[in-house]
PDB file of C-alpha atoms and ligand atoms in Angstrom:
ATOM      1  CA  MET A  18     105.246  89.294 116.906  1.00  0.00           C
ATOM      2  CA  PRO A  19     105.142  90.265 113.558  1.00  0.00           C
ATOM      3  CA  ARG A  20     101.530  92.226 112.831  1.00  0.00           C
ATOM      4  CA  VAL A  21      98.802  90.502 110.980  1.00  0.00           C
ATOM      5  CA  THR A  22      99.082  93.048 107.728  1.00  0.00           C
ATOM      6  CA  SER A  23      98.454  92.608 104.243  1.00  0.00           C
ATOM      7  CA  ALA A  24     101.088  95.952 103.562  1.00  0.00           C
ATOM      8  CA  PRO A  25     103.629  95.297 101.418  1.00  0.00           C
ATOM      9  CA  PRO A  26     107.148  94.163 103.272  1.00  0.00           C
ATOM     10  CA  ALA A  27     108.842  96.712 104.528  1.00  0.00           C
ATOM     11  CA  LEU A  28     112.499  95.517 102.770  1.00  0.00           C
ATOM     12  CA  GLU A  29     112.328  92.850 100.059  1.00  0.00           C
ATOM     13  CA  ALA A  30     115.533  91.418  98.300  1.00  0.00           C
ATOM     14  CA  ARG A  31     114.664  89.326  95.383  1.00  0.00           C
ATOM     15  CA  HIS A  32     117.669  86.707  94.248  1.00  0.00           C
ATOM     16  CA  VAL A  33     119.938  89.153  95.087  1.00  0.00           C
ATOM     17  CA  VAL A  34     123.846  88.409  93.875  1.00  0.00           C
ATOM     18  CA  GLN A  35     126.750  90.343  93.972  1.00  0.00           C
ATOM     19  CA  ARG A  36     130.280  89.647  92.704  1.00  0.00           C
ATOM     20  CA  TYR A  37     133.110  91.746  93.179  1.00  0.00           C
ATOM     21  CA  GLY A  38     135.434  90.660  90.384  1.00  0.00           C
ATOM     22  CA  ALA A  39     135.199  87.377  90.319  1.00  0.00           C
ATOM     23  CA  ALA A  40     134.577  86.632  93.774  1.00  0.00           C
ATOM     24  CA  THR A  41     130.484  86.174  94.157  1.00  0.00           C
ATOM     25  CA  ILE A  42     129.518  86.920  97.522  1.00  0.00           C
ATOM     26  CA  LEU A  43     126.134  86.420  97.419  1.00  0.00           C
ATOM     27  CA  HIS A  44     124.145  83.827  95.611  1.00  0.00           C
ATOM     28  CA  GLY A  45     120.570  84.790  95.186  1.00  0.00           C
ATOM     29  CA  VAL A  46     119.438  86.036  98.495  1.00  0.00           C
ATOM     30  CA  SER A  47     115.821  86.288  98.698  1.00  0.00           C
ATOM     31  CA  LEU A  48     114.387  88.030 102.042  1.00  0.00           C
ATOM     32  CA  ALA A  49     111.768  89.930 103.108  1.00  0.00           C
ATOM     33  CA  VAL A  50     111.155  91.443 106.578  1.00  0.00           C
ATOM     34  CA  ALA A  51     107.314  92.290 107.332  1.00  0.00           C
ATOM     35  CA  PRO A  52     106.720  96.076 109.171  1.00  0.00           C
ATOM     36  CA  GLY A  53     107.138  95.390 112.714  1.00  0.00           C
ATOM     37  CA  GLU A  54     108.771  92.178 111.918  1.00  0.00           C
ATOM     38  CA  VAL A  55     112.708  91.696 113.590  1.00  0.00           C
ATOM     39  CA  VAL A  56     114.590  89.756 111.427  1.00  0.00           C
ATOM     40  CA  ALA A  57     118.067  88.560 112.955  1.00  0.00           C
ATOM     41  CA  VAL A  58     120.972  88.198 110.515  1.00  0.00           C
ATOM     42  CA  SER A  59     124.272  85.665 111.816  1.00  0.00           C
ATOM     43  CA  GLY A  60     127.155  84.403 109.409  1.00  0.00           C
ATOM     44  CA  PRO A  61     131.036  84.434 109.989  1.00  0.00           C
ATOM     45  CA  SER A  62     133.330  87.029 109.145  1.00  0.00           C
ATOM     46  CA  GLY A  63     133.365  88.015 105.393  1.00  0.00           C
ATOM     47  CA  SER A  64     129.943  86.005 104.864  1.00  0.00           C
ATOM     48  CA  GLY A  65     128.637  89.026 103.298  1.00  0.00           C
ATOM     49  CA  LYS A  66     126.647  90.609 106.274  1.00  0.00           C
ATOM     50  CA  SER A  67     127.743  93.746 105.713  1.00  0.00           C
ATOM     51  CA  THR A  68     127.213  93.652 101.561  1.00  0.00           C
ATOM     52  CA  LEU A  69     123.779  92.458 102.044  1.00  0.00           C
ATOM     53  CA  LEU A  70     122.736  95.307 104.412  1.00  0.00           C
ATOM     54  CA  HIS A  71     124.485  97.477 102.022  1.00  0.00           C
ATOM     55  CA  LEU A  72     122.235  96.381  99.238  1.00  0.00           C
ATOM     56  CA  LEU A  73     119.062  96.202 101.208  1.00  0.00           C
ATOM     57  CA  GLY A  74     119.933 100.061 102.089  1.00  0.00           C
ATOM     58  CA  GLY A  75     120.545 101.148  98.169  1.00  0.00           C
ATOM     59  CA  LEU A  76     123.526 101.940  99.096  1.00  0.00           C
ATOM     60  CA  ASP A  77     124.861 100.075  96.363  1.00  0.00           C
ATOM     61  CA  ALA A  78     122.975  98.415  93.429  1.00  0.00           C
ATOM     62  CA  PRO A  79     123.420  94.336  92.858  1.00  0.00           C
ATOM     63  CA  THR A  80     125.043  92.657  90.347  1.00  0.00           C
ATOM     64  CA  GLU A  81     121.313  90.986  89.654  1.00  0.00           C
ATOM     65  CA  GLY A  82     118.042  90.729  91.298  1.00  0.00           C
ATOM     66  CA  GLU A  83     115.798  93.183  92.680  1.00  0.00           C
ATOM     67  CA  VAL A  84     115.976  95.304  96.187  1.00  0.00           C
ATOM     68  CA  TRP A  85     112.297  96.955  97.049  1.00  0.00           C
ATOM     69  CA  TRP A  86     111.042  98.824  99.855  1.00  0.00           C
ATOM     70  CA  ALA A  87     107.518  99.072 101.193  1.00  0.00           C
ATOM     71  CA  GLY A  88     106.187  98.151  97.672  1.00  0.00           C
ATOM     72  CA  GLU A  89     108.741  99.841  95.562  1.00  0.00           C
ATOM     73  CA  ARG A  90     111.550  98.771  93.786  1.00  0.00           C
ATOM     74  CA  VAL A  91     114.324 100.604  94.309  1.00  0.00           C
ATOM     75  CA  ASP A  92     117.796  99.158  92.825  1.00  0.00           C
ATOM     76  CA  THR A  93     116.417 100.332  89.121  1.00  0.00           C
ATOM     77  CA  LEU A  94     116.301 104.432  90.558  1.00  0.00           C
ATOM     78  CA  GLY A  95     119.064 106.539  89.911  1.00  0.00           C
ATOM     79  CA  THR A  96     121.378 107.416  92.791  1.00  0.00           C
ATOM     80  CA  GLN A  97     119.832 110.541  93.940  1.00  0.00           C
ATOM     81  CA  THR A  98     116.412 109.577  93.777  1.00  0.00           C
ATOM     82  CA  ARG A  99     117.177 106.572  95.775  1.00  0.00           C
ATOM     83  CA  SER A 100     119.110 108.748  98.382  1.00  0.00           C
ATOM     84  CA  GLN A 101     115.960 110.500  98.749  1.00  0.00           C
ATOM     85  CA  ARG A 102     113.451 107.587  98.894  1.00  0.00           C
ATOM     86  CA  ARG A 103     116.346 105.988 101.633  1.00  0.00           C
ATOM     87  CA  ALA A 104     116.407 109.402 103.921  1.00  0.00           C
ATOM     88  CA  GLY A 105     112.174 109.018 104.123  1.00  0.00           C
ATOM     89  CA  ARG A 106     111.937 105.132 104.481  1.00  0.00           C
ATOM     90  CA  LEU A 107     114.961 103.527 105.811  1.00  0.00           C
ATOM     91  CA  GLY A 108     116.852 104.227 109.235  1.00  0.00           C
ATOM     92  CA  LEU A 109     120.585 103.034 109.170  1.00  0.00           C
ATOM     93  CA  VAL A 110     122.365 102.075 111.880  1.00  0.00           C
ATOM     94  CA  PHE A 111     125.920 100.525 111.885  1.00  0.00           C
ATOM     95  CA  GLN A 112     128.473  99.624 113.880  1.00  0.00           C
ATOM     96  CA  HIS A 113     130.065 102.776 113.733  1.00  0.00           C
ATOM     97  CA  HIS A 114     127.813 105.431 114.369  1.00  0.00           C
ATOM     98  CA  TYR A 115     128.580 108.434 111.895  1.00  0.00           C
ATOM     99  CA  LEU A 116     127.565 111.387 113.325  1.00  0.00           C
ATOM    100  CA  LEU A 117     128.029 114.971 111.842  1.00  0.00           C
ATOM    101  CA  GLU A 118     130.752 115.998 114.392  1.00  0.00           C
ATOM    102  CA  ASP A 119     130.149 119.637 113.738  1.00  0.00           C
ATOM    103  CA  LEU A 120     126.183 119.217 114.331  1.00  0.00           C
ATOM    104  CA  THR A 121     124.590 118.945 117.378  1.00  0.00           C
ATOM    105  CA  LEU A 122     123.097 115.952 119.086  1.00  0.00           C
ATOM    106  CA  LEU A 123     119.629 117.340 118.111  1.00  0.00           C
ATOM    107  CA  GLN A 124     120.372 118.816 114.512  1.00  0.00           C
ATOM    108  CA  ASN A 125     122.487 115.291 114.044  1.00  0.00           C
ATOM    109  CA  VAL A 126     119.023 113.711 114.445  1.00  0.00           C
ATOM    110  CA  GLN A 127     116.856 116.135 112.236  1.00  0.00           C
ATOM    111  CA  VAL A 128     119.286 115.512 109.366  1.00  0.00           C
ATOM    112  CA  PRO A 129     117.183 112.709 108.021  1.00  0.00           C
ATOM    113  CA  GLY A 130     113.958 114.550 107.983  1.00  0.00           C
ATOM    114  CA  MET A 131     115.614 117.325 106.362  1.00  0.00           C
ATOM    115  CA  LEU A 132     117.101 115.463 103.733  1.00  0.00           C
ATOM    116  CA  ALA A 133     113.668 113.785 103.082  1.00  0.00           C
ATOM    117  CA  GLY A 134     111.697 117.434 102.916  1.00  0.00           C
ATOM    118  CA  VAL A 135     110.257 116.157 106.339  1.00  0.00           C
ATOM    119  CA  PRO A 136     111.673 118.063 108.976  1.00  0.00           C
ATOM    120  CA  ASP A 137     110.316 118.016 112.549  1.00  0.00           C
ATOM    121  CA  GLU A 138     112.373 119.271 115.584  1.00  0.00           C
ATOM    122  CA  GLY A 139     109.477 117.750 117.782  1.00  0.00           C
ATOM    123  CA  ARG A 140     109.668 114.694 116.921  1.00  0.00           C
ATOM    124  CA  ALA A 141     114.291 114.711 117.005  1.00  0.00           C
ATOM    125  CA  GLN A 142     113.665 115.765 120.453  1.00  0.00           C
ATOM    126  CA  LEU A 143     110.785 113.420 121.865  1.00  0.00           C
ATOM    127  CA  LEU A 144     113.340 110.433 120.086  1.00  0.00           C
ATOM    128  CA  LEU A 145     116.397 112.217 122.687  1.00  0.00           C
ATOM    129  CA  ASP A 146     114.690 112.194 125.055  1.00  0.00           C
ATOM    130  CA  ARG A 147     113.644 108.629 124.409  1.00  0.00           C
ATOM    131  CA  VAL A 148     117.415 107.397 124.292  1.00  0.00           C
ATOM    132  CA  GLY A 149     118.248 109.019 127.435  1.00  0.00           C
ATOM    133  CA  LEU A 150     119.721 112.426 126.072  1.00  0.00           C
ATOM    134  CA  GLY A 151     117.187 115.099 125.973  1.00  0.00           C
ATOM    135  CA  PRO A 152     119.172 117.594 127.916  1.00  0.00           C
ATOM    136  CA  ARG A 153     121.884 117.352 125.687  1.00  0.00           C
ATOM    137  CA  GLY A 154     120.061 118.067 122.471  1.00  0.00           C
ATOM    138  CA  GLY A 155     123.400 121.370 122.097  1.00  0.00           C
ATOM    139  CA  ASP A 156     125.786 119.355 122.914  1.00  0.00           C
ATOM    140  CA  PHE A 157     128.090 118.218 120.258  1.00  0.00           C
ATOM    141  CA  PRO A 158     129.418 114.223 119.176  1.00  0.00           C
ATOM    142  CA  GLY A 159     132.753 114.725 120.363  1.00  0.00           C
ATOM    143  CA  VAL A 160     132.032 114.905 124.131  1.00  0.00           C
ATOM    144  CA  LEU A 161     129.814 111.601 124.175  1.00  0.00           C
ATOM    145  CA  SER A 162     130.668 107.922 124.799  1.00  0.00           C
ATOM    146  CA  GLY A 163     130.428 105.714 122.771  1.00  0.00           C
ATOM    147  CA  GLY A 164     127.462 104.228 124.078  1.00  0.00           C
ATOM    148  CA  GLU A 165     125.867 107.617 123.916  1.00  0.00           C
ATOM    149  CA  ARG A 166     126.896 108.211 120.221  1.00  0.00           C
ATOM    150  CA  GLN A 167     124.676 104.858 119.557  1.00  0.00           C
ATOM    151  CA  ARG A 168     121.765 105.999 121.245  1.00  0.00           C
ATOM    152  CA  VAL A 169     121.906 109.258 119.292  1.00  0.00           C
ATOM    153  CA  ALA A 170     122.607 107.257 115.699  1.00  0.00           C
ATOM    154  CA  LEU A 171     119.575 105.333 116.901  1.00  0.00           C
ATOM    155  CA  ALA A 172     117.249 108.420 117.268  1.00  0.00           C
ATOM    156  CA  ARG A 173     118.270 109.653 113.929  1.00  0.00           C
ATOM    157  CA  ALA A 174     117.445 106.405 112.702  1.00  0.00           C
ATOM    158  CA  LEU A 175     113.959 106.412 113.539  1.00  0.00           C
ATOM    159  CA  ALA A 176     113.658 110.414 113.096  1.00  0.00           C
ATOM    160  CA  VAL A 177     111.142 109.900 109.624  1.00  0.00           C
ATOM    161  CA  ARG A 178     109.195 106.888 111.378  1.00  0.00           C
ATOM    162  CA  PRO A 179     110.985 104.271 108.614  1.00  0.00           C
ATOM    163  CA  ALA A 180     109.492 101.427 107.240  1.00  0.00           C
ATOM    164  CA  ALA A 181     112.443  99.562 107.721  1.00  0.00           C
ATOM    165  CA  VAL A 182     115.553  99.936 109.892  1.00  0.00           C
ATOM    166  CA  LEU A 183     118.619  98.614 108.372  1.00  0.00           C
ATOM    167  CA  ALA A 184     121.315  97.591 111.912  1.00  0.00           C
ATOM    168  CA  ASP A 185     124.619  96.152 111.107  1.00  0.00           C
ATOM    169  CA  GLU A 186     126.465  95.146 114.353  1.00  0.00           C
ATOM    170  CA  PRO A 187     124.975  98.385 116.336  1.00  0.00           C
ATOM    171  CA  THR A 188     126.116  97.369 119.488  1.00  0.00           C
ATOM    172  CA  GLY A 189     129.440  95.743 118.126  1.00  0.00           C
ATOM    173  CA  SER A 190     131.809  98.458 119.722  1.00  0.00           C
ATOM    174  CA  LEU A 191     129.942  98.823 122.812  1.00  0.00           C
ATOM    175  CA  ASP A 192     130.542  97.434 126.358  1.00  0.00           C
ATOM    176  CA  ARG A 193     128.005  95.071 127.886  1.00  0.00           C
ATOM    177  CA  ALA A 194     125.841  97.632 129.538  1.00  0.00           C
ATOM    178  CA  GLY A 195     125.697 100.266 126.755  1.00  0.00           C
ATOM    179  CA  ALA A 196     124.821  97.000 124.285  1.00  0.00           C
ATOM    180  CA  GLU A 197     122.168  96.142 126.239  1.00  0.00           C
ATOM    181  CA  ARG A 198     120.710  99.654 126.408  1.00  0.00           C
ATOM    182  CA  VAL A 199     121.360 100.517 122.729  1.00  0.00           C
ATOM    183  CA  ALA A 200     119.672  96.842 121.662  1.00  0.00           C
ATOM    184  CA  GLU A 201     116.550  97.518 124.051  1.00  0.00           C
ATOM    185  CA  LEU A 202     116.169 100.967 122.962  1.00  0.00           C
ATOM    186  CA  LEU A 203     116.127  99.373 118.766  1.00  0.00           C
ATOM    187  CA  LEU A 204     113.611  97.512 119.602  1.00  0.00           C
ATOM    188  CA  THR A 205     111.493  99.049 121.449  1.00  0.00           C
ATOM    189  CA  LEU A 206     111.032 102.206 119.466  1.00  0.00           C
ATOM    190  CA  ALA A 207     111.265  99.949 115.917  1.00  0.00           C
ATOM    191  CA  ARG A 208     108.524  98.286 116.922  1.00  0.00           C
ATOM    192  CA  GLU A 209     106.290 100.777 119.032  1.00  0.00           C
ATOM    193  CA  ASP A 210     106.482 102.342 115.214  1.00  0.00           C
ATOM    194  CA  GLY A 211     105.973  99.418 113.016  1.00  0.00           C
ATOM    195  CA  ALA A 212     109.154  99.404 111.661  1.00  0.00           C
ATOM    196  CA  GLY A 213     110.552  96.099 109.797  1.00  0.00           C
ATOM    197  CA  VAL A 214     114.104  95.769 111.730  1.00  0.00           C
ATOM    198  CA  LEU A 215     117.019  94.082 109.619  1.00  0.00           C
ATOM    199  CA  LEU A 216     119.786  93.240 112.434  1.00  0.00           C
ATOM    200  CA  VAL A 217     123.441  91.809 111.797  1.00  0.00           C
ATOM    201  CA  THR A 218     124.611  91.293 115.211  1.00  0.00           C
ATOM    202  CA  HIS A 219     126.972  88.368 116.697  1.00  0.00           C
ATOM    203  CA  ASP A 220     124.885  88.736 120.057  1.00  0.00           C
ATOM    204  CA  GLU A 221     123.045  85.459 121.154  1.00  0.00           C
ATOM    205  CA  ARG A 222     120.870  87.066 123.204  1.00  0.00           C
ATOM    206  CA  LEU A 223     119.706  89.993 121.128  1.00  0.00           C
ATOM    207  CA  ALA A 224     119.383  87.352 117.693  1.00  0.00           C
ATOM    208  CA  ALA A 225     117.112  85.290 120.810  1.00  0.00           C
ATOM    209  CA  ARG A 226     115.118  88.576 120.768  1.00  0.00           C
ATOM    210  CA  ALA A 227     113.880  88.279 117.124  1.00  0.00           C
ATOM    211  CA  ASP A 228     111.034  86.912 115.516  1.00  0.00           C
ATOM    212  CA  ARG A 229     113.100  85.154 113.008  1.00  0.00           C
ATOM    213  CA  THR A 230     117.307  84.318 112.963  1.00  0.00           C
ATOM    214  CA  LEU A 231     118.696  84.000 110.010  1.00  0.00           C
ATOM    215  CA  HIS A 232     122.154  82.522 108.873  1.00  0.00           C
ATOM    216  CA  LEU A 233     124.266  83.623 105.924  1.00  0.00           C
ATOM    217  CA  LEU A 234     126.600  80.688 104.760  1.00  0.00           C
ATOM    218  CA  ASP A 235     128.573  80.300 101.519  1.00  0.00           C
ATOM    219  CA  GLY A 236     126.332  83.063  99.856  1.00  0.00           C
ATOM    220  CA  GLN A 237     123.185  81.382 100.887  1.00  0.00           C
ATOM    221  CA  LEU A 238     120.691  82.791 103.558  1.00  0.00           C
ATOM    222  CA  GLU A 239     119.618  79.982 105.507  1.00  0.00           C
ATOM    223  CA  GLU A 240     116.627  80.158 108.231  1.00  0.00           C
ATOM    224  CA  ASP A 241     117.686  78.728 111.474  1.00  0.00           C
ATOM    225  CA  GLY A 242     114.030  78.888 112.742  1.00  0.00           C
ATOM    226  CA  THR A 243     111.123  80.514 113.266  1.00  0.00           C
ATOM    227  CA  ARG A 244     109.843  81.049 117.001  1.00  0.00           C
TER     228      ARG A 244
HETATM  229  N1  ADP B 324     133.617  96.963  97.752  1.00  0.00           N
HETATM  230  C1  ADP B 324     134.022  95.766  97.927  1.00  0.00           C
HETATM  231  N2  ADP B 324     135.009  95.465  96.759  1.00  0.00           N
HETATM  232  C2  ADP B 324     135.127  93.993  96.797  1.00  0.00           C
HETATM  233  N3  ADP B 324     135.218  93.045  97.492  1.00  0.00           N
HETATM  234  C3  ADP B 324     134.507  93.688  98.664  1.00  0.00           C
HETATM  235  C4  ADP B 324     133.750  94.927  99.202  1.00  0.00           C
HETATM  236  N4  ADP B 324     132.990  94.909  99.820  1.00  0.00           N
HETATM  237  C5  ADP B 324     132.708  93.664 100.593  1.00  0.00           C
HETATM  238  N5  ADP B 324     133.688  92.915 100.126  1.00  0.00           N
HETATM  239  C6  ADP B 324     134.214  91.430 100.283  1.00  0.00           C
HETATM  240  O1  ADP B 324     132.902  91.108 100.485  1.00  0.00           O
HETATM  241  C7  ADP B 324     133.303  89.613 101.295  1.00  0.00           C
HETATM  242  C8  ADP B 324     131.738  89.934 102.522  1.00  0.00           C
HETATM  243  O2  ADP B 324     132.535  91.262 103.126  1.00  0.00           O
HETATM  244  P1  ADP B 324     131.649  91.399 104.215  1.00  0.00           P
HETATM  245  O3  ADP B 324     129.959  92.331 103.585  1.00  0.00           O
HETATM  246  O4  ADP B 324     132.201  93.082 104.633  1.00  0.00           O
HETATM  247  O5  ADP B 324     131.442  90.622 105.287  1.00  0.00           O
HETATM  248  P2  ADP B 324     130.804  90.656 106.741  1.00  0.00           P
HETATM  249  O6  ADP B 324     129.808  92.127 107.065  1.00  0.00           O
HETATM  250  O7  ADP B 324     129.763  89.156 106.724  1.00  0.00           O
HETATM  251  O8  ADP B 324     132.266  90.216 107.293  1.00  0.00           O
HETATM  252  C9  ADP B 324     134.513  89.733 101.962  1.00  0.00           C
HETATM  253  O9  ADP B 324     135.392  88.880 101.639  1.00  0.00           O
HETATM  254  C10 ADP B 324     134.844  91.053 101.319  1.00  0.00           C
HETATM  255  O10 ADP B 324     136.417  90.829 101.031  1.00  0.00           O
HETATM  256 MG1   MG B 325     130.258  93.061 109.058  1.00  0.00          MG
END
């Protein structure tokens, strides 16, 4: 359950509009994820789920509207400042784990902390332990399975104790057992840390474990019901 808190949302979109040329992908989407809350977003392919996550993650600025992280408006910041803020406040997990192939697993997990100016090897090792890869910190990503790579990506996303974790179909490329393990870890670790989670998923069992589920259709976000 979400914690009762007076803290600002971990993550917020206010009337976000996104256009690409003549196409309007998002028609004024508003959404707030509270600290400790897990929100799942579903919707047909091409409905703009990844676009919404990119905008909320500050990887792009919206055509119109505002994006806020833990009480700070970030869409108006310069790209570099926003990247710095992102490194310290958000964890991102995509369908395809973008690990740095020339760094060891332990180094990969340490990257966000270094970018944010708060390197913490101890926490990186602890997270590798938690995702079941503790003894393999010196290995390189190339020798891992897809599920193992995604577990490293998850550890990396949580390295700086982010206010929010954004996950775009994080289990989409995995087999069922691998997907379940990653999903379980994502929800457990994020909840332990009180991070808000915004999760794009087609997996109904995963969506059912969220506090709220939302549906993106025709550029609008609809509440599927609260549990
Ligand atoms: N950078 C971009 N430039 C132009 N069109 C884009 C861009 N990114 C996404 N789109 C378009 O926006 C729509 C939504 O894409 P996306 O957010 O990836 O959907 P989903 O993740 O729900 O499958 C698609 O029609 C896609 O082609
Ligand atoms: Mg997508």
